[in-house]
Amino acid sequence: MVTHCCPTEGKWLVVFKFHSGPNFLLFQTYLSGRWGKQVLLSEMVQLHVKRGDESLFLFNTTVDTPLETLIQQITAIYNGRLKVKRLCSEIPELADHGISLPPNMQGLTEEQIEELNLRDEWGENCIPSGGSVFRKDDIGRRNGQAPNDKMKEVLMRTVEAATALISKKQVQANVCVTVEMIKEALDQLRGAVMIVYPMGLPPHDPIRMELEDKEDLSGTQVSLQVIAEDECQLWWAAKEMQRGKKLQDYIGRNEKTKLVVKIQKKGQGAPAREPVITDDQQKQMMMHYYRRQEELKKLEEADDDRYLDSEWSDRQALKRQFQGLTNIKWGPR
């Protein structure tokens, strides 16, 4: 009896019978007794997900995956990456200037706050571990009671680790992103914030609102990037992959297929087709043609025969010199 992690199911299973094939594994679970099939990771369809011309991430799936499930998974990863990005842009502000001020105090000067008799009740309770260091926020969004350097380093290291998990460089490294990786990044950020602020953050702080899925993005530029699950469309080869079908209805049953799919919001029309050649390939071709052009110029210079008009290249010069026919000038003396 062994434990086995099934990537297609996304969970650990207790297995007591299994049969392996060339590109799949049949297993029987201990609890249910039902047989399941797992396609080996090396034999899975790899999707390169883009939005427009922007490369986002790689995702592994199987040909018999329903497109409804596939769209749900890709949308969860896409929106999860955006959430991690928003957190990674706010947490450095938390590390530099402390917690967020109440909305009615943001942007006001100290004189205006005193004149209006406003008070930040959360600032007295939400104190970072190890004490605070005053760093004034010039924008006026945060109270300036920042964590000390040690706690700041905890936050910044966690931001770097979470950013690396969702980085576009994962595409170049051929690393596929999963929903579990997004959850891991969010858990790392949540844990770092709890370490630095054990009493928690104010309910109006954008970091807490993001971690509790209560963020209000209405009227912001980032809200245009978010795609709801029921509004998400997947396009491949200028065709929309319709919900209700399976991936194999479009690409066949070859598990080694690699596709470039584009995520699009419903109503925005078909995305632009993929270019025939990439930007790097175009640069290489231009460099090749430029070098070839320079080589042809050098060859033309090497074939130049104007030197034949020079005196030293005249084959009859020695004969005329013996005959005294050199330096003859025509005209009056």
mmCIF file of C-alpha atoms in Angstrom:
data_model
loop_
_atom_site.group_PDB
_atom_site.id
_atom_site.type_symbol
_atom_site.label_atom_id
_atom_site.label_comp_id
_atom_site.label_asym_id
_atom_site.label_seq_id
_atom_site.Cartn_x
_atom_site.Cartn_y
_atom_site.Cartn_z
ATOM 1 C CA MET A 1 0.000 0.000 0.000
ATOM 2 C CA VAL A 2 1.465 3.372 -1.031
ATOM 3 C CA THR A 3 0.429 7.003 -1.055
ATOM 4 C CA HIS A 4 0.360 8.595 -4.453
ATOM 5 C CA CYS A 5 -0.230 12.182 -5.581
ATOM 6 C CA CYS A 6 -2.441 12.477 -8.645
ATOM 7 C CA PRO A 7 -1.843 15.806 -10.481
ATOM 8 C CA THR A 8 -5.043 15.445 -12.491
ATOM 9 C CA GLU A 9 -7.047 15.110 -9.257
ATOM 10 C CA GLY A 10 -4.856 17.557 -7.304
ATOM 11 C CA LYS A 11 -4.776 15.493 -4.081
ATOM 12 C CA TRP A 12 -3.024 12.600 -2.319
ATOM 13 C CA LEU A 13 -4.601 9.155 -2.629
ATOM 14 C CA VAL A 14 -3.966 5.891 -0.763
ATOM 15 C CA VAL A 15 -3.302 3.277 -3.457
ATOM 16 C CA PHE A 16 -3.061 -0.488 -3.019
ATOM 17 C CA LYS A 17 -3.305 -1.661 -6.670
ATOM 18 C CA PHE A 18 -1.905 -0.115 -9.793
ATOM 19 C CA HIS A 19 -0.940 -1.008 -13.367
ATOM 20 C CA SER A 20 1.455 1.097 -15.409
ATOM 21 C CA GLY A 21 1.248 1.712 -19.142
ATOM 22 C CA PRO A 22 3.478 3.517 -21.651
ATOM 23 C CA ASN A 23 2.078 6.932 -20.760
ATOM 24 C CA PHE A 24 -0.453 6.352 -17.998
ATOM 25 C CA LEU A 25 -0.948 4.819 -14.570
ATOM 26 C CA LEU A 26 -4.113 2.963 -13.525
ATOM 27 C CA PHE A 27 -4.628 2.943 -9.772
ATOM 28 C CA GLN A 28 -7.255 1.683 -7.331
ATOM 29 C CA THR A 29 -7.831 3.756 -4.193
ATOM 30 C CA TYR A 30 -7.995 2.150 -0.764
ATOM 31 C CA LEU A 31 -11.089 4.053 0.407
ATOM 32 C CA SER A 32 -13.406 3.912 -2.581
ATOM 33 C CA GLY A 33 -11.995 0.938 -4.432
ATOM 34 C CA ARG A 34 -12.620 2.717 -7.720
ATOM 35 C CA TRP A 35 -10.079 2.717 -10.495
ATOM 36 C CA GLY A 36 -8.658 5.972 -11.727
ATOM 37 C CA LYS A 37 -6.284 6.964 -14.501
ATOM 38 C CA GLN A 38 -3.370 9.355 -14.223
ATOM 39 C CA VAL A 39 -1.448 10.446 -17.284
ATOM 40 C CA LEU A 40 2.259 10.750 -16.528
ATOM 41 C CA LEU A 41 3.595 14.301 -16.271
ATOM 42 C CA SER A 42 6.035 13.778 -19.121
ATOM 43 C CA GLU A 43 3.124 12.798 -21.362
ATOM 44 C CA MET A 44 0.740 15.696 -20.738
ATOM 45 C CA VAL A 45 -0.506 18.461 -22.992
ATOM 46 C CA GLN A 46 1.368 21.678 -22.285
ATOM 47 C CA LEU A 47 -0.536 24.939 -22.701
ATOM 48 C CA HIS A 48 1.330 28.210 -23.076
ATOM 49 C CA VAL A 49 -1.240 30.721 -21.833
ATOM 50 C CA LYS A 50 -1.107 34.278 -23.167
ATOM 51 C CA ARG A 51 -3.270 37.363 -23.044
ATOM 52 C CA GLY A 52 -2.767 39.363 -26.202
ATOM 53 C CA ASP A 53 0.958 39.184 -26.964
ATOM 54 C CA GLU A 54 1.899 38.938 -23.281
ATOM 55 C CA SER A 55 3.241 35.559 -22.192
ATOM 56 C CA LEU A 56 1.762 34.531 -18.822
ATOM 57 C CA PHE A 57 2.423 30.941 -17.722
ATOM 58 C CA LEU A 58 2.580 27.263 -18.687
ATOM 59 C CA PHE A 59 -0.093 24.767 -17.651
ATOM 60 C CA ASN A 60 -0.218 20.976 -17.896
ATOM 61 C CA THR A 61 -3.428 19.111 -18.652
ATOM 62 C CA THR A 62 -4.733 16.043 -20.482
ATOM 63 C CA VAL A 63 -6.620 15.628 -23.737
ATOM 64 C CA ASP A 64 -9.706 14.203 -22.038
ATOM 65 C CA THR A 65 -10.101 17.212 -19.714
ATOM 66 C CA PRO A 66 -13.473 18.960 -20.135
ATOM 67 C CA LEU A 67 -13.010 22.524 -21.330
ATOM 68 C CA GLU A 68 -15.315 23.724 -18.548
ATOM 69 C CA THR A 69 -12.831 22.386 -15.983
ATOM 70 C CA LEU A 70 -9.841 23.630 -17.947
ATOM 71 C CA ILE A 71 -11.218 27.175 -18.157
ATOM 72 C CA GLN A 72 -11.946 27.156 -14.414
ATOM 73 C CA GLN A 73 -8.373 26.111 -13.612
ATOM 74 C CA ILE A 74 -6.749 28.607 -15.988
ATOM 75 C CA THR A 75 -9.002 31.446 -14.767
ATOM 76 C CA ALA A 76 -8.153 30.614 -11.136
ATOM 77 C CA ILE A 77 -4.428 30.727 -11.908
ATOM 78 C CA TYR A 78 -4.753 33.910 -13.994
ATOM 79 C CA ASN A 79 -6.713 35.836 -11.345
ATOM 80 C CA GLY A 80 -4.559 34.332 -8.573
ATOM 81 C CA ARG A 81 -1.409 35.667 -10.230
ATOM 82 C CA LEU A 82 -2.990 39.120 -10.379
ATOM 83 C CA LYS A 83 -3.855 38.913 -6.667
ATOM 84 C CA VAL A 84 -0.290 37.918 -5.773
ATOM 85 C CA LYS A 85 1.012 40.817 -7.868
ATOM 86 C CA ARG A 86 -1.266 43.279 -6.081
ATOM 87 C CA LEU A 87 -0.117 41.980 -2.699
ATOM 88 C CA CYS A 88 3.535 42.118 -3.733
ATOM 89 C CA SER A 89 3.089 45.779 -4.679
ATOM 90 C CA GLU A 90 1.349 46.693 -1.373
ATOM 91 C CA ILE A 91 3.488 44.753 1.125
ATOM 92 C CA PRO A 92 6.646 46.840 0.430
ATOM 93 C CA GLU A 93 4.552 49.904 1.311
ATOM 94 C CA LEU A 94 3.560 48.160 4.549
ATOM 95 C CA ALA A 95 7.218 47.410 5.268
ATOM 96 C CA ASP A 96 8.235 51.028 4.611
ATOM 97 C CA HIS A 97 5.398 53.035 6.159
ATOM 98 C CA GLY A 98 3.267 50.767 8.354
ATOM 99 C CA ILE A 99 -0.456 50.043 8.263
ATOM 100 C CA SER A 100 -3.010 51.928 6.200
ATOM 101 C CA LEU A 101 -4.820 54.923 7.662
ATOM 102 C CA PRO A 102 -8.641 54.971 7.791
ATOM 103 C CA PRO A 103 -10.156 56.213 4.505
ATOM 104 C CA ASN A 104 -11.304 59.511 6.120
ATOM 105 C CA MET A 105 -7.719 60.325 7.191
ATOM 106 C CA GLN A 106 -5.841 59.438 4.016
ATOM 107 C CA GLY A 107 -4.242 62.358 2.190
ATOM 108 C CA LEU A 108 -4.751 64.819 5.089
ATOM 109 C CA THR A 109 -1.968 66.755 6.781
ATOM 110 C CA GLU A 110 -1.362 66.539 10.529
ATOM 111 C CA GLU A 111 -2.917 69.983 10.990
ATOM 112 C CA GLN A 112 -6.068 68.947 9.144
ATOM 113 C CA ILE A 113 -6.330 65.757 11.211
ATOM 114 C CA GLU A 114 -6.051 67.763 14.441
ATOM 115 C CA GLU A 115 -8.512 70.365 13.212
ATOM 116 C CA LEU A 116 -11.103 67.707 12.314
ATOM 117 C CA ASN A 117 -10.353 65.823 15.559
ATOM 118 C CA LEU A 118 -9.789 62.525 13.738
ATOM 119 C CA ARG A 119 -8.167 59.514 15.414
ATOM 120 C CA ASP A 120 -6.679 56.292 14.116
ATOM 121 C CA GLU A 121 -7.935 53.712 16.619
ATOM 122 C CA TRP A 122 -6.360 50.787 14.760
ATOM 123 C CA GLY A 123 -2.908 52.357 14.862
ATOM 124 C CA GLU A 124 -2.778 51.853 18.652
ATOM 125 C CA ASN A 125 -3.573 48.136 18.413
ATOM 126 C CA CYS A 126 -1.810 47.051 15.200
ATOM 127 C CA ILE A 127 1.793 47.329 16.350
ATOM 128 C CA PRO A 128 4.508 45.357 14.498
ATOM 129 C CA SER A 129 6.586 42.729 16.297
ATOM 130 C CA GLY A 130 9.725 44.140 17.869
ATOM 131 C CA GLY A 131 8.395 47.686 17.929
ATOM 132 C CA SER A 132 7.947 50.278 15.222
ATOM 133 C CA VAL A 133 10.198 52.787 13.478
ATOM 134 C CA PHE A 134 8.733 56.056 12.279
ATOM 135 C CA ARG A 135 8.992 56.535 8.514
ATOM 136 C CA LYS A 136 6.638 59.189 7.244
ATOM 137 C CA ASP A 137 4.491 58.393 4.229
ATOM 138 C CA ASP A 138 4.656 61.415 1.932
ATOM 139 C CA ILE A 139 1.484 60.302 0.143
ATOM 140 C CA GLY A 140 -0.466 60.127 3.386
ATOM 141 C CA ARG A 141 -1.922 56.629 2.916
ATOM 142 C CA ARG A 142 -0.145 54.938 5.844
ATOM 143 C CA ASN A 143 0.519 55.949 9.445
ATOM 144 C CA GLY A 144 4.342 55.870 9.257
ATOM 145 C CA GLN A 145 4.790 53.340 12.100
ATOM 146 C CA ALA A 146 6.886 50.908 10.073
ATOM 147 C CA PRO A 147 8.334 47.572 11.247
ATOM 148 C CA ASN A 148 11.989 47.436 12.266
ATOM 149 C CA ASP A 149 14.656 46.336 9.806
ATOM 150 C CA LYS A 150 14.509 42.665 10.851
ATOM 151 C CA MET A 151 10.747 42.412 10.323
ATOM 152 C CA LYS A 152 11.013 44.408 7.115
ATOM 153 C CA GLU A 153 13.489 41.859 5.787
ATOM 154 C CA VAL A 154 10.985 39.059 6.547
ATOM 155 C CA LEU A 155 8.345 40.793 4.439
ATOM 156 C CA MET A 156 10.676 41.623 1.558
ATOM 157 C CA ARG A 157 12.145 38.099 1.357
ATOM 158 C CA THR A 158 8.640 36.653 1.235
ATOM 159 C CA VAL A 159 7.651 39.086 -1.516
ATOM 160 C CA GLU A 160 10.676 37.988 -3.565
ATOM 161 C CA ALA A 161 9.799 34.303 -3.105
ATOM 162 C CA ALA A 162 6.145 34.844 -4.064
ATOM 163 C CA THR A 163 7.127 36.937 -7.078
ATOM 164 C CA ALA A 164 9.478 34.178 -8.266
ATOM 165 C CA LEU A 165 6.661 31.591 -8.090
ATOM 166 C CA ILE A 166 4.452 33.548 -10.513
ATOM 167 C CA SER A 167 7.221 35.106 -12.598
ATOM 168 C CA LYS A 168 7.069 34.996 -16.394
ATOM 169 C CA LYS A 169 10.569 33.531 -16.242
ATOM 170 C CA GLN A 170 8.900 30.252 -15.327
ATOM 171 C CA VAL A 171 7.912 29.986 -18.997
ATOM 172 C CA GLN A 172 11.548 30.201 -20.076
ATOM 173 C CA ALA A 173 12.478 27.644 -17.412
ATOM 174 C CA ASN A 174 9.678 25.352 -18.691
ATOM 175 C CA VAL A 175 8.008 25.273 -15.253
ATOM 176 C CA CYS A 176 4.242 24.787 -15.260
ATOM 177 C CA VAL A 177 2.146 26.792 -12.808
ATOM 178 C CA THR A 178 -0.603 25.095 -10.808
ATOM 179 C CA VAL A 179 -3.415 26.300 -8.560
ATOM 180 C CA GLU A 180 -1.463 24.866 -5.629
ATOM 181 C CA MET A 181 1.513 27.102 -6.441
ATOM 182 C CA ILE A 182 -0.741 30.180 -6.375
ATOM 183 C CA LYS A 183 -2.183 29.082 -3.012
ATOM 184 C CA GLU A 184 1.337 28.500 -1.727
ATOM 185 C CA ALA A 185 2.377 32.031 -2.717
ATOM 186 C CA LEU A 186 -0.693 33.510 -1.000
ATOM 187 C CA ASP A 187 -0.064 31.415 2.129
ATOM 188 C CA GLN A 188 3.552 32.611 2.253
ATOM 189 C CA LEU A 189 2.468 36.255 2.065
ATOM 190 C CA ARG A 190 -0.277 35.703 4.664
ATOM 191 C CA GLY A 191 2.193 34.003 7.011
ATOM 192 C CA ALA A 192 4.765 36.786 6.702
ATOM 193 C CA VAL A 193 2.147 39.446 7.488
ATOM 194 C CA MET A 194 0.993 37.462 10.545
ATOM 195 C CA ILE A 195 4.589 37.147 11.779
ATOM 196 C CA VAL A 196 5.192 40.895 11.537
ATOM 197 C CA TYR A 197 1.682 41.913 12.681
ATOM 198 C CA PRO A 198 0.463 39.193 15.101
ATOM 199 C CA MET A 199 -2.486 41.417 16.118
ATOM 200 C CA GLY A 200 -3.591 41.587 12.504
ATOM 201 C CA LEU A 201 -4.133 44.486 10.119
ATOM 202 C CA PRO A 202 -7.007 46.982 10.133
ATOM 203 C CA PRO A 203 -10.084 45.863 8.168
ATOM 204 C CA HIS A 204 -9.622 48.792 5.756
ATOM 205 C CA ASP A 205 -6.019 47.872 4.903
ATOM 206 C CA PRO A 206 -5.831 46.751 1.242
ATOM 207 C CA ILE A 207 -3.534 43.848 2.175
ATOM 208 C CA ARG A 208 -6.047 42.386 4.621
ATOM 209 C CA MET A 209 -8.873 42.943 2.155
ATOM 210 C CA GLU A 210 -6.916 41.058 -0.526
ATOM 211 C CA LEU A 211 -6.112 38.153 1.807
ATOM 212 C CA GLU A 212 -9.776 37.897 2.844
ATOM 213 C CA ASP A 213 -11.046 38.227 -0.760
ATOM 214 C CA LYS A 214 -12.883 41.436 0.104
ATOM 215 C CA GLU A 215 -10.952 43.768 -2.179
ATOM 216 C CA ASP A 216 -12.893 46.464 -4.019
ATOM 217 C CA LEU A 217 -11.296 47.045 -7.417
ATOM 218 C CA SER A 218 -14.160 49.013 -8.947
ATOM 219 C CA GLY A 219 -13.014 52.141 -10.743
ATOM 220 C CA THR A 220 -9.363 51.072 -10.829
ATOM 221 C CA GLN A 221 -7.129 50.147 -13.733
ATOM 222 C CA VAL A 222 -6.368 46.695 -12.297
ATOM 223 C CA SER A 223 -10.081 45.812 -12.408
ATOM 224 C CA LEU A 224 -9.818 45.760 -16.210
ATOM 225 C CA GLN A 225 -7.313 42.912 -16.002
ATOM 226 C CA VAL A 226 -9.470 40.613 -13.864
ATOM 227 C CA ILE A 227 -11.600 38.098 -15.790
ATOM 228 C CA ALA A 228 -14.564 36.433 -14.119
ATOM 229 C CA GLU A 229 -14.823 32.684 -14.622
ATOM 230 C CA ASP A 230 -18.133 32.892 -16.518
ATOM 231 C CA GLU A 231 -16.686 35.611 -18.812
ATOM 232 C CA CYS A 232 -13.468 33.786 -19.660
ATOM 233 C CA GLN A 233 -12.838 32.367 -23.130
ATOM 234 C CA LEU A 234 -9.979 30.238 -24.428
ATOM 235 C CA TRP A 235 -8.830 30.689 -28.030
ATOM 236 C CA TRP A 236 -6.530 28.476 -30.050
ATOM 237 C CA ALA A 237 -5.685 28.745 -33.762
ATOM 238 C CA ALA A 238 -8.205 31.607 -34.152
ATOM 239 C CA LYS A 239 -10.964 29.341 -32.785
ATOM 240 C CA GLU A 240 -12.832 29.670 -29.516
ATOM 241 C CA MET A 241 -12.749 26.488 -27.457
ATOM 242 C CA GLN A 242 -16.394 25.952 -26.608
ATOM 243 C CA ARG A 243 -17.488 24.903 -23.149
ATOM 244 C CA GLY A 244 -19.162 21.518 -23.055
ATOM 245 C CA LYS A 245 -16.492 19.903 -25.219
ATOM 246 C CA LYS A 246 -13.196 18.247 -24.358
ATOM 247 C CA LEU A 247 -9.713 19.316 -25.332
ATOM 248 C CA GLN A 248 -9.341 16.243 -27.555
ATOM 249 C CA ASP A 249 -12.203 17.510 -29.742
ATOM 250 C CA TYR A 250 -9.819 20.235 -30.962
ATOM 251 C CA ILE A 251 -6.308 18.737 -30.825
ATOM 252 C CA GLY A 252 -6.838 14.977 -31.023
ATOM 253 C CA ARG A 253 -5.488 12.406 -28.581
ATOM 254 C CA ASN A 254 -1.766 13.156 -28.700
ATOM 255 C CA GLU A 255 -0.681 13.794 -25.096
ATOM 256 C CA LYS A 256 2.649 15.321 -26.180
ATOM 257 C CA THR A 257 1.012 18.326 -27.834
ATOM 258 C CA LYS A 258 2.174 21.845 -27.017
ATOM 259 C CA LEU A 259 -0.293 24.669 -27.641
ATOM 260 C CA VAL A 260 -0.342 28.443 -27.401
ATOM 261 C CA VAL A 261 -3.768 29.416 -26.071
ATOM 262 C CA LYS A 262 -5.017 32.925 -25.433
ATOM 263 C CA ILE A 263 -7.286 33.951 -22.603
ATOM 264 C CA GLN A 264 -9.898 36.527 -23.538
ATOM 265 C CA LYS A 265 -12.825 38.278 -21.917
ATOM 266 C CA LYS A 266 -16.224 37.544 -23.400
ATOM 267 C CA GLY A 267 -17.333 40.226 -25.845
ATOM 268 C CA GLN A 268 -13.834 41.418 -26.747
ATOM 269 C CA GLY A 269 -13.716 39.422 -29.967
ATOM 270 C CA ALA A 270 -11.025 37.129 -31.253
ATOM 271 C CA PRO A 271 -7.462 37.863 -30.107
ATOM 272 C CA ALA A 272 -4.748 38.641 -32.619
ATOM 273 C CA ARG A 273 -3.137 35.675 -34.323
ATOM 274 C CA GLU A 274 0.278 34.526 -33.231
ATOM 275 C CA PRO A 275 3.058 35.930 -35.450
ATOM 276 C CA VAL A 276 4.697 33.479 -37.843
ATOM 277 C CA ILE A 277 8.088 34.251 -36.295
ATOM 278 C CA THR A 278 8.922 35.509 -32.831
ATOM 279 C CA ASP A 279 10.665 38.798 -32.051
ATOM 280 C CA ASP A 280 13.933 36.987 -31.301
ATOM 281 C CA GLN A 281 13.753 35.098 -34.595
ATOM 282 C CA GLN A 282 13.099 38.346 -36.460
ATOM 283 C CA LYS A 283 16.119 39.974 -34.796
ATOM 284 C CA GLN A 284 18.303 36.999 -35.722
ATOM 285 C CA MET A 285 17.118 37.144 -39.346
ATOM 286 C CA MET A 286 17.808 40.894 -39.556
ATOM 287 C CA MET A 287 21.292 40.377 -38.108
ATOM 288 C CA HIS A 288 21.948 37.574 -40.619
ATOM 289 C CA TYR A 289 20.843 39.676 -43.615
ATOM 290 C CA TYR A 290 22.875 42.659 -42.388
ATOM 291 C CA ARG A 291 26.037 40.522 -42.097
ATOM 292 C CA ARG A 292 25.359 39.060 -45.543
ATOM 293 C CA GLN A 293 24.963 42.542 -46.988
ATOM 294 C CA GLU A 294 28.287 43.628 -45.506
ATOM 295 C CA GLU A 295 30.001 40.549 -46.929
ATOM 296 C CA LEU A 296 28.640 41.319 -50.428
ATOM 297 C CA LYS A 297 29.938 44.890 -50.179
ATOM 298 C CA LYS A 298 33.419 43.601 -49.377
ATOM 299 C CA LEU A 299 33.250 41.198 -52.322
ATOM 300 C CA GLU A 300 32.248 44.040 -54.665
ATOM 301 C CA GLU A 301 35.205 46.073 -53.462
ATOM 302 C CA ALA A 302 37.499 43.096 -54.010
ATOM 303 C CA ASP A 303 36.215 42.713 -57.633
ATOM 304 C CA ASP A 304 36.829 46.369 -58.457
ATOM 305 C CA ASP A 305 39.020 46.571 -61.679
ATOM 306 C CA ARG A 306 39.675 50.324 -61.758
ATOM 307 C CA TYR A 307 43.287 49.591 -60.880
ATOM 308 C CA LEU A 308 43.765 48.561 -64.530
ATOM 309 C CA ASP A 309 43.829 52.287 -65.459
ATOM 310 C CA SER A 310 46.915 52.861 -63.293
ATOM 311 C CA GLU A 311 50.407 53.282 -64.894
ATOM 312 C CA TRP A 312 51.952 50.458 -62.897
ATOM 313 C CA SER A 313 49.408 47.988 -64.332
ATOM 314 C CA ASP A 314 50.158 48.893 -68.003
ATOM 315 C CA ARG A 315 51.710 45.819 -69.693
ATOM 316 C CA GLN A 316 53.127 47.918 -72.596
ATOM 317 C CA ALA A 317 54.936 50.422 -70.359
ATOM 318 C CA LEU A 318 58.372 48.691 -70.608
ATOM 319 C CA LYS A 319 58.156 48.359 -74.415
ATOM 320 C CA ARG A 320 57.352 52.057 -74.877
ATOM 321 C CA GLN A 321 60.223 53.002 -72.595
ATOM 322 C CA PHE A 322 62.750 51.107 -74.761
ATOM 323 C CA GLN A 323 61.329 52.680 -77.899
ATOM 324 C CA GLY A 324 61.479 56.138 -76.373
ATOM 325 C CA LEU A 325 57.783 56.658 -76.593
ATOM 326 C CA THR A 326 57.274 57.663 -72.985
ATOM 327 C CA ASN A 327 56.478 61.196 -71.829
ATOM 328 C CA ILE A 328 55.236 62.213 -75.270
ATOM 329 C CA LYS A 329 53.067 65.292 -75.174
ATOM 330 C CA TRP A 330 50.964 66.601 -78.006
ATOM 331 C CA GLY A 331 50.515 70.300 -78.452
ATOM 332 C CA PRO A 332 52.469 73.495 -79.170
ATOM 333 C CA ARG A 333 55.788 74.026 -77.439
#
